[in-house]
Amino acid sequence: MNFQILDADYFRENERPVVRLFGRSDNGESVCCLVPGFEPYFYLSASGDLKKLGQEIKERFDVVKDIEVVERFEPIGYQETKQPMLKVTTFDPRNVPEIRDEVAGMIGVREIYETDILFRNRFLIDKGFKGMGWVSAEDDADVAKGDLLCDHAVRSSELTEVDRIANSPLKYMAFDIECLPHDGGMPTPDVSPIIMVSFAFEPAYNGHSTIVLVKKEVEGVDDDVEMFTKESDLLNRFFEIITEYDPDVITGYNINDFDVPYIVDRVNVLNESGAGIKPIVGRDSRNLSYRKIISRTMVSIPGRVVVDALPLIRQQFSLKRYTLRNVSKELLDREKLDVAPADMQEHWNDNGEKIRKFVDYARRDSELALELLLELKLLDKYIALSRVSGVLLQDTVSGGQTNMVEHILMTEFGKQGRVMSTKPDDETSAYRRKQNESLKGGAVLEPEKGLHENVIVLDYKSLYPTIMMAHNLCYTTVVKPGSYPEDDIIRSPSKGEFVKPDIFKGVVPSVLEYLLDQRVKTKQLMKKADDEGEYRVLDATQLALKILLNSFYGYSGYARARLYSLQMANSVTSIGRDNIARTEDIVCNRIGTVVLRDNAAYLTDEAGDIGEGDKVVKLSVAYGDTDSVFVHCKKDCDEEFAEDEFSLEDSALVGRKVASIVTASLPDPMELEFEAAAKRVLLVAKKRYAQWLFEPTNDGWKDKIKVKGLETVRRDWCELTSKMLIRVLELVLKEGDIDGSVHHVRELVDRVRNLDVQKDADIVEDLVLTKSFSKSPSSYKNKQPHLTVVENIERRTGVRPSIGERIPFVITAGKGLFVDRAEDPEYVREHNITLDVDYYIQKQMLPPVERILGVFGVDVATLNHDSKQKGLFDFDTSSEEKVETVKRVCRTGEQPSQQQDQKTQSSLFDF
DNA sequence: TCTCAAACCTAG
DNA sequence: TAAGCTAGGTTTGAGA
């Protein structure tokens, strides 16, 4: 029988561990496979007589089953030979943490290794099985299920890996609870009952795609509504449905921080007074439970995967707010039904439309959570990450990159006879954090500020991974500077030294090579894939490979990593900085100009004499950040090309030529790539620019405006700013229409200045700013507008928004600091409070737009011109002139006069 | 008026 | 069993 590994753990049978693999088989049954015989162990290195030390340990700890002297490499640093170590095998997995400290303290013991590897991971790593990987249980003998809640239970010691791309048909279930708050505030489990629970299923459960449990008799509701008089009966049914449906994935919105803890606490409260609820949810019949780990709640259910959609969406989408309402609207274009907390009691007490609306509202929330998970394919990426890294799905979903990188490295270390470090203690990681102050990052080239035409975007494909591969940068190759002959080492600009690959090929470079290779292969398969499901899996796989490739650098400088090497991290970035500087030099100086002739690009010495039809292109680097360069293509005389003199195809020719020349000068597999051609680029500052970009696709060029770092993409600016600025950027980049921009801004400024709350309702909505409430109020050293609002809300409702939430606010009219005048938009609406239009004009609208239009000599006075004050100069000019202005600014790169004098201004447009 | 640190959010 | 990394711009309020 073949099945896909969803989850793994172990239990004790006759005081011996038996691993349990939970999964779903190819015929759709849920499976639990028991695997006996795997033993826990760890390593230690010591000075002196290892055999004797082994004896001592064996005698001192009766939980030690076996001791063996083995040869292993240490985790960090190049070593010519392995050294003897002790491998300590215990009877029970929990013995390892029980005895490790005492063992570590014994005389002669230098270091202990792998004492903090979870047994289930130890099993997966040693056996080569992967999270969401397929295995075959050969001699599968059916066993009694006992407490196991799955279709099929088998026992097998002969498991083999199965190569299969497709995923098994998983069963998804979303749920959501409704509680009746005591006083309209936040419900608390000790007093507020759970009055409804809703479910959504995929596939359907007994023909139902949704179910709502209601603690009340309601008439005229759909047939998916079940009614109860006792809360405990409702809750028992809740658990019964879960175990009967037997979902693989349990989801919901904010369930980790709210629903699950609430249910657990509520069940405890009810059971204390003898309700006798059995909250069984696990495939091993375990009860629902949660653990608080430093203000974060962790939920895990044996045999299943718990996926809270909220954190996943937070991670994946940049939104101003993450309420279910907003997220559904933005990402699904679906409306949440709503019953305000304050109206819940009233709806609940009703026996007609209102209670039915309340039921519908509850049902919709589960539906939306499930839709978010499925329609946005939130899980695809994590399933792929599991299959590539080997980590169990629950751990890829709720853990970080560390998990996966360490799992991969430990697997490789194991194969090469190298032991893995334990996690660093707090002291060590604090020390490393201090050291990291010397960790330098990527280089950002000073932008040639202003508007440029015909810019080619080149970037390095996976820069940091390829640097590590090309230079054999690894924990296993790093050596103490000066300790090896020059000929044997690679030295980075940061003075890190690593042995050359012919002496020892690093584990990290090998892993990266494999991942990169897999990614290329996966992309090839994608081109051939005809089945949509298969394409989806492959696409997720290549994305997962990309994520993993890019995780290794960050991990190497992570203070809490098992493997940490500042020397390695600094070498990666120093080579990167060197590289981009070299690239700039090659482009500007060694190449300098490119000749376009007969649809091909030539270097000047390749081209020979310049003929009639030749186009000479002068190159310069206008900007670059870490792994990219923007190459400005100009005429030989340093002027911009005329409109039809330089085509997108010309850009591509030049771009590909430059990329190939630079790539040829680089060690394999580093590669500079032509990414796109920009017709116009506006460089405002480092990390702030806008491009009118043309990307090559299978059917021609696809154009778009790409904005980086400017206010349009920043969530702490109001929508009005974004909308205004995006329009201005479009006008400038596409039409070259400065006047139009000025007009547009003036018009908006006017509307805001004379804001009519009734007439300009659309604008009022766009005046809301949001900021992230990121830490406890007491740890803020300065006042913050959103903090003012948090305090206001807490004072009024008794409920404080939780840390991590984005808080919306507007600035209201009045005296004093802005911070003190920040207010909850809802409260402002309800109480008809006046907004500070001047703040919006002076602080939200004018500064961002001035930074852009300032390039063309437009200043605040021009933009803030009051339409009611007649008599100031008229701003109309013909369209050719507008374009001319842009052209002129591009061509000469001049900084037009900043004077606000009317004549100066018009003369600029008189050009 | 200028300088500084805190806070936020983004680029890569 | 909490957590990949650094570089950088901008706003704000406080204080010299």
PDB file of C-alpha atoms (C1' of nucleotides) in Angstrom, chain A residues 118 291 293 401-402 441 554 558 560 686 688 714 819 851, chain C residues 1-14:
ATOM      1  CA  LEU A 118      12.917  15.295  17.749  1.00  0.00           C
ATOM      2  CA  ARG A 291       0.429  25.644  23.974  1.00  0.00           C
ATOM      3  CA  ILE A 293       4.877  29.890  23.506  1.00  0.00           C
ATOM      4  CA  GLN A 401      13.163  28.657   7.164  1.00  0.00           C
ATOM      5  CA  THR A 402      15.455  27.389   9.912  1.00  0.00           C
ATOM      6  CA  GLY A 441      25.007  43.269   3.369  1.00  0.00           C
ATOM      7  CA  GLY A 554      20.247  34.222   5.736  1.00  0.00           C
ATOM      8  CA  TYR A 558      21.276  33.686  11.905  1.00  0.00           C
ATOM      9  CA  ARG A 560      20.086  30.982  16.669  1.00  0.00           C
ATOM     10  CA  LYS A 686      18.145  54.443  -3.348  1.00  0.00           C
ATOM     11  CA  ARG A 688      12.869  54.248  -4.600  1.00  0.00           C
ATOM     12  CA  ARG A 714       3.803  51.717   1.248  1.00  0.00           C
ATOM     13  CA  VAL A 819      -0.178  62.040  17.026  1.00  0.00           C
ATOM     14  CA  ARG A 851       9.773  64.535  -4.797  1.00  0.00           C
TER      15      ARG A 851
ATOM     16  C1'  DT C   1       9.257  24.324  19.773  1.00  0.00           C
ATOM     17  C1'  DA C   2       9.785  31.888  18.255  1.00  0.00           C
ATOM     18  C1'  DA C   3      12.236  34.379  15.125  1.00  0.00           C
ATOM     19  C1'  DG C   4      16.735  33.907   7.737  1.00  0.00           C
ATOM     20  C1'  DC C   5      19.925  38.462   6.640  1.00  0.00           C
ATOM     21  C1'  DT C   6      21.377  43.894   5.862  1.00  0.00           C
ATOM     22  C1'  DA C   7      20.565  48.560   3.496  1.00  0.00           C
ATOM     23  C1'  DG C   8      17.884  52.474   3.204  1.00  0.00           C
ATOM     24  C1'  DG C   9      14.240  56.431   3.019  1.00  0.00           C
ATOM     25  C1'  DT C  10      10.902  59.145   5.391  1.00  0.00           C
ATOM     26  C1'  DT C  11       8.187  61.167   9.088  1.00  0.00           C
ATOM     27  C1'  DT C  12       7.776  62.641  13.618  1.00  0.00           C
ATOM     28  C1'  DG C  13       8.729  64.739  17.987  1.00  0.00           C
ATOM     29  C1'  DA C  14      12.158  66.167  21.281  1.00  0.00           C
TER      30       DA C  14
END
